[in-house]
JSON list of C-alpha atoms in Angstrom, two decimals:
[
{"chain": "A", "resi": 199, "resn": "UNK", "atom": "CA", "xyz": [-11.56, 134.95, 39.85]},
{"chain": "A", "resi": 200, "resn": "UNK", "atom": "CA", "xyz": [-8.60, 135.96, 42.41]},
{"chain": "A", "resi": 201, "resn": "UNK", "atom": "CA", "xyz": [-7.22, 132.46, 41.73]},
{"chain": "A", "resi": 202, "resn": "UNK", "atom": "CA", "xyz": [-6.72, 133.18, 37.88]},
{"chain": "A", "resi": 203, "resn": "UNK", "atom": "CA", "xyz": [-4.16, 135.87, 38.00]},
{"chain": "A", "resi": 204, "resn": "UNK", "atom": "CA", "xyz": [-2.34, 133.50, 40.35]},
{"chain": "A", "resi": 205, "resn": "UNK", "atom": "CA", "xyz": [-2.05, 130.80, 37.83]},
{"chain": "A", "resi": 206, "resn": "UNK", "atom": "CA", "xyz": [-1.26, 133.22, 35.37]},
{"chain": "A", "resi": 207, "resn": "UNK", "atom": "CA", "xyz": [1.76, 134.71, 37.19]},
{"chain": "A", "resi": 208, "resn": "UNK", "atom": "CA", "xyz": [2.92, 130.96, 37.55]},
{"chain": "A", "resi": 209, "resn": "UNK", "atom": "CA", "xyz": [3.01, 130.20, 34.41]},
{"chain": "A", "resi": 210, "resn": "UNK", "atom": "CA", "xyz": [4.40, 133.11, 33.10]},
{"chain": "A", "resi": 211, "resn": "UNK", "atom": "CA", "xyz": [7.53, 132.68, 35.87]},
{"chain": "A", "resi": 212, "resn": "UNK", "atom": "CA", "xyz": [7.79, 129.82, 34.89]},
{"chain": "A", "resi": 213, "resn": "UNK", "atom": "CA", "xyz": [7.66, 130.12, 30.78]},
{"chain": "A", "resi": 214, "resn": "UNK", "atom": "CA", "xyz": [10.46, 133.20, 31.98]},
{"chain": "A", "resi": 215, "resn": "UNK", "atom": "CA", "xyz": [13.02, 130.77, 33.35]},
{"chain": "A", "resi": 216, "resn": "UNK", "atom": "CA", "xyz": [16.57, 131.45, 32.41]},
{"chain": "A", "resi": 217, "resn": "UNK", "atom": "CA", "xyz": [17.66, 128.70, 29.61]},
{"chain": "A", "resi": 218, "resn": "UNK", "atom": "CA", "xyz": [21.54, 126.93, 30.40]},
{"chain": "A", "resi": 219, "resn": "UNK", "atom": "CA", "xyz": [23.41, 128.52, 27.44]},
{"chain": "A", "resi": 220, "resn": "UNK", "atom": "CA", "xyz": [26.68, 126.94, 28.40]},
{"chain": "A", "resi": 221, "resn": "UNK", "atom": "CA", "xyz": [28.42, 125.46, 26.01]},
{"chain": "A", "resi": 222, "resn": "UNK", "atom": "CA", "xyz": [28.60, 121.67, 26.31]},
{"chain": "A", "resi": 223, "resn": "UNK", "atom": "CA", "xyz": [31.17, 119.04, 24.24]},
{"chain": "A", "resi": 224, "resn": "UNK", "atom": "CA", "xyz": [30.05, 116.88, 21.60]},
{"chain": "A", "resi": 225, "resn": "UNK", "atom": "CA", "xyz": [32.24, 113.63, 22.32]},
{"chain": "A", "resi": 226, "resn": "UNK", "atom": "CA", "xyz": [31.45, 112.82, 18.57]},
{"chain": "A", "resi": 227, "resn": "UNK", "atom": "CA", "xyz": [29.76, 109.74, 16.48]},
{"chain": "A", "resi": 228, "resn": "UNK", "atom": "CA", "xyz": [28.72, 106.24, 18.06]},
{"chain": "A", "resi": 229, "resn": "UNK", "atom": "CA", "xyz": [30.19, 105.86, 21.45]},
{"chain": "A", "resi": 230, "resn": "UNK", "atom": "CA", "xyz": [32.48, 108.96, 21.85]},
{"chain": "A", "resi": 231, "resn": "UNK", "atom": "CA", "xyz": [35.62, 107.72, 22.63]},
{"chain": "A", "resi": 232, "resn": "UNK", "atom": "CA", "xyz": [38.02, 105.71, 21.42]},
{"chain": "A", "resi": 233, "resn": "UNK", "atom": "CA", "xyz": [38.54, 102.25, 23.31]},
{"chain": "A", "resi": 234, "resn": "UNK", "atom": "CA", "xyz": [41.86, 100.85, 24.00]},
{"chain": "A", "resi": 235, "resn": "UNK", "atom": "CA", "xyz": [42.88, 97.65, 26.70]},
{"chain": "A", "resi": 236, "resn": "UNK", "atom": "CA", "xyz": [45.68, 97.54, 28.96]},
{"chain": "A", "resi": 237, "resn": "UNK", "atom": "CA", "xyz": [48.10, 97.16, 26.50]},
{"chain": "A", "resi": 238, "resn": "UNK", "atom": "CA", "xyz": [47.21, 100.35, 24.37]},
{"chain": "A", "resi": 239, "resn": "UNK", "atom": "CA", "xyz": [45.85, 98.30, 21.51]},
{"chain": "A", "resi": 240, "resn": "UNK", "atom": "CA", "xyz": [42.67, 99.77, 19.78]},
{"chain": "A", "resi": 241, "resn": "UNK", "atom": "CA", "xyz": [39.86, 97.34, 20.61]},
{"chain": "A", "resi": 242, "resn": "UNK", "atom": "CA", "xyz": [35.88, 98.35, 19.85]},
{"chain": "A", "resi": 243, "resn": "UNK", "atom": "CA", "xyz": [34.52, 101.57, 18.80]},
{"chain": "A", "resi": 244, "resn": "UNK", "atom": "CA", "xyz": [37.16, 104.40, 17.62]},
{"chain": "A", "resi": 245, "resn": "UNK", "atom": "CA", "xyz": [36.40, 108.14, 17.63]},
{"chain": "A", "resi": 246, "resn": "UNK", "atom": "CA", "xyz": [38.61, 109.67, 14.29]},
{"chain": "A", "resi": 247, "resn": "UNK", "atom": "CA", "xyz": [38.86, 112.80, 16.34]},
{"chain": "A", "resi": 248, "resn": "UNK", "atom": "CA", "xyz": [40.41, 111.32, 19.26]},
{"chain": "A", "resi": 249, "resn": "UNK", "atom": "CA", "xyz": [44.26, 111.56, 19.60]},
{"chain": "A", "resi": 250, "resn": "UNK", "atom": "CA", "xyz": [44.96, 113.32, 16.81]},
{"chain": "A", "resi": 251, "resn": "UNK", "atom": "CA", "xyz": [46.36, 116.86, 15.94]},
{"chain": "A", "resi": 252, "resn": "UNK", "atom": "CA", "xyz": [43.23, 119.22, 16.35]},
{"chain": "A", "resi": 253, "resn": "UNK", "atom": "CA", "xyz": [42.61, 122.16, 13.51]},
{"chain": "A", "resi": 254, "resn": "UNK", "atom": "CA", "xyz": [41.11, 125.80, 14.96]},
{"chain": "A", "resi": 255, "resn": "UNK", "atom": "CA", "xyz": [39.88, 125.35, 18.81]},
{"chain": "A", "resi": 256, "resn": "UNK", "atom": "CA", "xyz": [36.69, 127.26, 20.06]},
{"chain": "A", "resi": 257, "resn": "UNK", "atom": "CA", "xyz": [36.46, 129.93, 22.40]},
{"chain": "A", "resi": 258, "resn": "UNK", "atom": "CA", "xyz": [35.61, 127.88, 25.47]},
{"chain": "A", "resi": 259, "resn": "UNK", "atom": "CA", "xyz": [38.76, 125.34, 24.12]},
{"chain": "A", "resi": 260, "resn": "UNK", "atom": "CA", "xyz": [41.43, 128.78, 23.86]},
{"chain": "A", "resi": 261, "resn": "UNK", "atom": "CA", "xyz": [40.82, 129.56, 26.81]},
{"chain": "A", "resi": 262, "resn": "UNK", "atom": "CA", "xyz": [41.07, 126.69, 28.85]},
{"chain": "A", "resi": 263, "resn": "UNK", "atom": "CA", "xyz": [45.28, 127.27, 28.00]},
{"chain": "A", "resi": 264, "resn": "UNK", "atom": "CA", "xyz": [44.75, 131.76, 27.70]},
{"chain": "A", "resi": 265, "resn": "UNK", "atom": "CA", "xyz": [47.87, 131.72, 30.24]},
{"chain": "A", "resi": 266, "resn": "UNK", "atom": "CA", "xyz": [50.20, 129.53, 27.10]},
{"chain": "A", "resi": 267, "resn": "UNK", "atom": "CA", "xyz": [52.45, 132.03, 25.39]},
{"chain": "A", "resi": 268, "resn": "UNK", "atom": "CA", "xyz": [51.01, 130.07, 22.27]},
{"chain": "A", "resi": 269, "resn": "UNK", "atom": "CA", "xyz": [48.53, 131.00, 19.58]},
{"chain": "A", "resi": 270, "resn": "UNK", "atom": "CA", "xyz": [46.73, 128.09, 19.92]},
{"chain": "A", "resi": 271, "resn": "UNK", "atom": "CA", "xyz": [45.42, 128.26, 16.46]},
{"chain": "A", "resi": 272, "resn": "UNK", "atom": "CA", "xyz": [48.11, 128.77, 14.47]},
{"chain": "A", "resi": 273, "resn": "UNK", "atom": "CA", "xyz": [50.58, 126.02, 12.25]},
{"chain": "A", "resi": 274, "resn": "UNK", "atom": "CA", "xyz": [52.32, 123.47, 13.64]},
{"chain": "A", "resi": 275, "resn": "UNK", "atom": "CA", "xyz": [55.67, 123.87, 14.09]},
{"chain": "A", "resi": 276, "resn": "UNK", "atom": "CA", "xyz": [58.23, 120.88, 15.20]},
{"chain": "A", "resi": 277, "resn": "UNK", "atom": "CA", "xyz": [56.99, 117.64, 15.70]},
{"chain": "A", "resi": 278, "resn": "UNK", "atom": "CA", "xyz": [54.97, 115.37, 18.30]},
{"chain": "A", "resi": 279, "resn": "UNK", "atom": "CA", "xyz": [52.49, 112.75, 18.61]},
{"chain": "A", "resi": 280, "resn": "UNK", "atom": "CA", "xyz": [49.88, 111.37, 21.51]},
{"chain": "A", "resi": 281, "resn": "UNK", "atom": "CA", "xyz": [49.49, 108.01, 21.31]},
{"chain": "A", "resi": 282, "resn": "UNK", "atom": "CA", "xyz": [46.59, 107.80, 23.16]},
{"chain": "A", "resi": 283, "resn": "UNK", "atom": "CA", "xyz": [44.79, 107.01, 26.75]},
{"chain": "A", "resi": 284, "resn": "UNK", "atom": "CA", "xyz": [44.68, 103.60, 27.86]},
{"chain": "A", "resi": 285, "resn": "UNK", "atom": "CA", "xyz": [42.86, 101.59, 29.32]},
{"chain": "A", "resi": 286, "resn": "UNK", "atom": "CA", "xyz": [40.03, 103.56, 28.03]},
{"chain": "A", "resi": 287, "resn": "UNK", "atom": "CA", "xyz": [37.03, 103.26, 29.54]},
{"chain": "A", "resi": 288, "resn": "UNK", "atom": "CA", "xyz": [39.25, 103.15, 32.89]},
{"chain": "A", "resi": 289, "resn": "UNK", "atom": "CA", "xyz": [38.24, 101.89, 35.97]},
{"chain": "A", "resi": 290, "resn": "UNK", "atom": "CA", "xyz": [40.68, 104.38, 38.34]},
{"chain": "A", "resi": 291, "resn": "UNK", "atom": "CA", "xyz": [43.71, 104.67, 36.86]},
{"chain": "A", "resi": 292, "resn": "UNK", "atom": "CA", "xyz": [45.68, 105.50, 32.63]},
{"chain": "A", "resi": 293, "resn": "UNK", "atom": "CA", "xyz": [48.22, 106.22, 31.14]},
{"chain": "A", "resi": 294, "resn": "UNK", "atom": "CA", "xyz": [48.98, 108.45, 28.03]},
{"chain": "A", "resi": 295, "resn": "UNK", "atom": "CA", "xyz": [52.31, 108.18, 25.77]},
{"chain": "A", "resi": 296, "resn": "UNK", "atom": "CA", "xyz": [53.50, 111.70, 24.03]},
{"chain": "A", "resi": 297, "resn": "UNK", "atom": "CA", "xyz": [56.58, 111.18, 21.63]},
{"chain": "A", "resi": 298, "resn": "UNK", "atom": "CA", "xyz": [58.10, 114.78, 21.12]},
{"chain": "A", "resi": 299, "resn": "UNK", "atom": "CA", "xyz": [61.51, 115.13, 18.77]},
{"chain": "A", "resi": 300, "resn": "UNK", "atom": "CA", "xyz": [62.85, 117.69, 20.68]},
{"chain": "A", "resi": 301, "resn": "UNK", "atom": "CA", "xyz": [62.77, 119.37, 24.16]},
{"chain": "A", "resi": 302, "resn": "UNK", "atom": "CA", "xyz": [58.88, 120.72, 24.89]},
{"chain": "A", "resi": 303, "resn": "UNK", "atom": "CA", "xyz": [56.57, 121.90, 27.25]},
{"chain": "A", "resi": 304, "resn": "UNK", "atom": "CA", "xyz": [53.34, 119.97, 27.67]},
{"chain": "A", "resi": 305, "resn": "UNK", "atom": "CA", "xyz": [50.27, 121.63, 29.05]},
{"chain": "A", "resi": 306, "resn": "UNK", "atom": "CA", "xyz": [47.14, 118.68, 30.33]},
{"chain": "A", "resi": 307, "resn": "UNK", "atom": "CA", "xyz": [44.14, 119.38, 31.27]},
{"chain": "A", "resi": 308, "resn": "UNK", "atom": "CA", "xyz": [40.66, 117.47, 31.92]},
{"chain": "A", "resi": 309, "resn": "UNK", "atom": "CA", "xyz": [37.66, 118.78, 31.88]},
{"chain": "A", "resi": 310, "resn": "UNK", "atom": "CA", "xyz": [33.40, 117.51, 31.90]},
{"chain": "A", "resi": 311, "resn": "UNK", "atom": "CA", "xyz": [31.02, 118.21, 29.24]},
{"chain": "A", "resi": 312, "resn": "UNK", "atom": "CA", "xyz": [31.03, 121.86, 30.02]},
{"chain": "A", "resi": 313, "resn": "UNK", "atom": "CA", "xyz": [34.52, 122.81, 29.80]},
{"chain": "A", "resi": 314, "resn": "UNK", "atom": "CA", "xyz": [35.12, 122.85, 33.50]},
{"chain": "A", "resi": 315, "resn": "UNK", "atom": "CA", "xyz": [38.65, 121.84, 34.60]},
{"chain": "A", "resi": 316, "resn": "UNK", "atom": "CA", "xyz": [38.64, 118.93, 36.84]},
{"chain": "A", "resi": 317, "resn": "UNK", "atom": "CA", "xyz": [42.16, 118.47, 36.57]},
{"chain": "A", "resi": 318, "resn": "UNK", "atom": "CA", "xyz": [45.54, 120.38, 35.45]},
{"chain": "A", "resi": 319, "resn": "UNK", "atom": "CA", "xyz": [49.43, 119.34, 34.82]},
{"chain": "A", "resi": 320, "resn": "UNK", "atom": "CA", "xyz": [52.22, 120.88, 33.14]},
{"chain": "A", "resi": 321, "resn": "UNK", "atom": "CA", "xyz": [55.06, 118.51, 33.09]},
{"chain": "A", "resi": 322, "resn": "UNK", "atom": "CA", "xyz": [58.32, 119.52, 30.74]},
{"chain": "A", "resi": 323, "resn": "UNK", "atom": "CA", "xyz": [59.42, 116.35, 28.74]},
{"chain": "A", "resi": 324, "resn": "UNK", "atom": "CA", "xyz": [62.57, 115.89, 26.88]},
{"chain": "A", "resi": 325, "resn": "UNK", "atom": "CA", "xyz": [62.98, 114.59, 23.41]},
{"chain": "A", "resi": 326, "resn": "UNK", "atom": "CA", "xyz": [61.31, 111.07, 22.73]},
{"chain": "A", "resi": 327, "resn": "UNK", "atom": "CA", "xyz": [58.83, 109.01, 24.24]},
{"chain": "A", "resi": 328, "resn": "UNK", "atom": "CA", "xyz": [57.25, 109.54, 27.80]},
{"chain": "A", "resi": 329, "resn": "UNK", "atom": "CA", "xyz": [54.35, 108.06, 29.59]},
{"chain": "A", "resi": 330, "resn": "UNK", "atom": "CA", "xyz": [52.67, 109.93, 32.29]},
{"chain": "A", "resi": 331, "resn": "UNK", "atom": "CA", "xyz": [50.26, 107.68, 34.38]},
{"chain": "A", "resi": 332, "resn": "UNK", "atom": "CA", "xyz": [47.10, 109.35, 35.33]},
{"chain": "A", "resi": 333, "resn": "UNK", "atom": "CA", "xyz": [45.07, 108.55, 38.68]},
{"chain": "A", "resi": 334, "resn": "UNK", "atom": "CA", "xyz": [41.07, 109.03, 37.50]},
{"chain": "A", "resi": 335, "resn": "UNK", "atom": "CA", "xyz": [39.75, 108.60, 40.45]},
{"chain": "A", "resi": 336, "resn": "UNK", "atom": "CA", "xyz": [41.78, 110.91, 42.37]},
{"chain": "A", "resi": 337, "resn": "UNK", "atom": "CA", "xyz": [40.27, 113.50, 39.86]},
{"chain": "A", "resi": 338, "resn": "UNK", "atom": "CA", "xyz": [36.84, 113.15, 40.96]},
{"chain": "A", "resi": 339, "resn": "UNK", "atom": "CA", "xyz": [35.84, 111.62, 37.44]},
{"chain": "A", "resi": 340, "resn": "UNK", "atom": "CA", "xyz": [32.79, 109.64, 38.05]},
{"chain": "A", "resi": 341, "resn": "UNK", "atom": "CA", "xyz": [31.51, 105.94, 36.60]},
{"chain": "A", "resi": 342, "resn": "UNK", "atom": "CA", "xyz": [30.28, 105.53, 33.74]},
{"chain": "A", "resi": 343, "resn": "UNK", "atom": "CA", "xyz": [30.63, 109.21, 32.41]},
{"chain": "A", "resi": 344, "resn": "UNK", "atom": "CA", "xyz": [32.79, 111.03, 29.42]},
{"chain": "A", "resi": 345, "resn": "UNK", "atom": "CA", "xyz": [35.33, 113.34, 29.80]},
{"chain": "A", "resi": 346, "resn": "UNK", "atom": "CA", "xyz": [37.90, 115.20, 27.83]},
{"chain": "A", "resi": 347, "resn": "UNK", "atom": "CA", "xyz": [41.57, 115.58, 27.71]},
{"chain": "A", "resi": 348, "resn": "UNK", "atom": "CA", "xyz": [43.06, 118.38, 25.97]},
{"chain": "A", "resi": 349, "resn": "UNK", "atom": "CA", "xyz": [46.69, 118.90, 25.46]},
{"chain": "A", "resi": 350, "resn": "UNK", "atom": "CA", "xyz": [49.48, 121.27, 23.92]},
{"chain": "A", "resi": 351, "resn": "UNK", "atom": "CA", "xyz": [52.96, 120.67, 23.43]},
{"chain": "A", "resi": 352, "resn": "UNK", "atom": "CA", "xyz": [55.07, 123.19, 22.51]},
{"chain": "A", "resi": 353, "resn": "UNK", "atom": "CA", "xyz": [58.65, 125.04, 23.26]},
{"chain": "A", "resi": 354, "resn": "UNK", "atom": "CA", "xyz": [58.28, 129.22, 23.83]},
{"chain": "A", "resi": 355, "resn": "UNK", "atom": "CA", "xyz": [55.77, 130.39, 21.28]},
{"chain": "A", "resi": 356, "resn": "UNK", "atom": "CA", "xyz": [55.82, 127.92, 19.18]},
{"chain": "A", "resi": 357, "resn": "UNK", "atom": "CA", "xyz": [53.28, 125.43, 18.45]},
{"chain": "A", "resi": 358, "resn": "UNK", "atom": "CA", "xyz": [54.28, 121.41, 18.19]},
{"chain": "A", "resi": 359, "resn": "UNK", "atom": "CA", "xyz": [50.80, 120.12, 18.54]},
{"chain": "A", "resi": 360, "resn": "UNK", "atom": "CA", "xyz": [47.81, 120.28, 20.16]},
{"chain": "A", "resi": 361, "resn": "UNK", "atom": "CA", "xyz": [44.62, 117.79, 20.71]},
{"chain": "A", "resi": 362, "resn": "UNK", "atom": "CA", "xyz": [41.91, 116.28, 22.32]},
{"chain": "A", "resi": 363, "resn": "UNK", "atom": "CA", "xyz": [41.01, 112.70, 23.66]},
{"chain": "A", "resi": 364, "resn": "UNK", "atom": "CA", "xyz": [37.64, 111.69, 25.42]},
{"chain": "A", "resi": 365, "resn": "UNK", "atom": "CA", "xyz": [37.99, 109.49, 28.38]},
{"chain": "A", "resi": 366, "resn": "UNK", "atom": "CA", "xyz": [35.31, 107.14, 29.55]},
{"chain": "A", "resi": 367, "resn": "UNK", "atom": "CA", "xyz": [35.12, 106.10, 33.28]},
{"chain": "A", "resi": 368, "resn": "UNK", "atom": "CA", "xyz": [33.94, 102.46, 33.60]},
{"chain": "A", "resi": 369, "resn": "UNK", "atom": "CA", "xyz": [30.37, 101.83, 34.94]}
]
């Protein structure tokens, strides 16, 4: 009889356990990301949200960039593009290609699954076409796992364009 309110206790400490509630990415339909060779030529699978110009951002998403004097979710103003991350899956090393028609401010970040920054840059690029090279590896991204790329380019408060892009580490 002492032994059952034992067992009892246990399971209810154990039933009581504290459920992870933080937020974690969805990289999206089929393989998550979209794949590219060396050459930044789509080849497989392609994520539709991937490299694009993103609508409204979550909370975890806002404030990843809550030091930008930007409202993150507000119109586009201005012009820019990303032309994507390649190679992607990468074994240690990218790049990614931002075309911006005027002179802009351009805020990267990487995080995992659950929003936590792994890396951070904030280069200022001039009007056209720039490629930034990215070392993975030095980032402590891992083999064969997903992560995100989120970036904002814009000049003062004023938004040119703003996105997302999920990076895949080789195996």
């Amino acid at each position: 009889m002492k032994i059952l309110p034992v067992i009892l206790l246990l399971i209810c400490l154990s039933a009581c356990k504290k459920k992870d509630t933080t937020p974690t990415i969805d990289f999206g339909p089929g393989q998550g990301y979209s794949s590219r060779n060396a050459q930044n030529i789509q080849t497989g699978e392609q994520d539709p949200t991937d490299w694009t110009l993103d609508g409204s951002w979550n909370e975890q998403e806002k404030a990843l960039f809550s030091s930008l004097p930007v409202d993150l979710n507000s119109s586009v103003q201005g012009s820019g593009a990303v032309r994507g991350l390649y190679p992607n899956p990468a074994a240690t090393a990218a790049k990614l290609t931002i075309e911006a028609q005027s002179t802009a401010s351009l805020h990267l970040i990487i995080v995992d699954k659950k929003y936590q920054v792994l890396s951070e840059a904030a280069p200022s690029i001039a009007r056209s076409s720039h490629t930034f090279a990215f070392d993975l590896a030095a980032q402590g991204l891992q083999k064969g796992q997903l992560y995100r790329l989120y970036y904002v380019l814009y000049n003062g408060n004023t938004l040119y364009y703003k996105g997302h892009g999920d990076i895949k580490m080789f195996d």
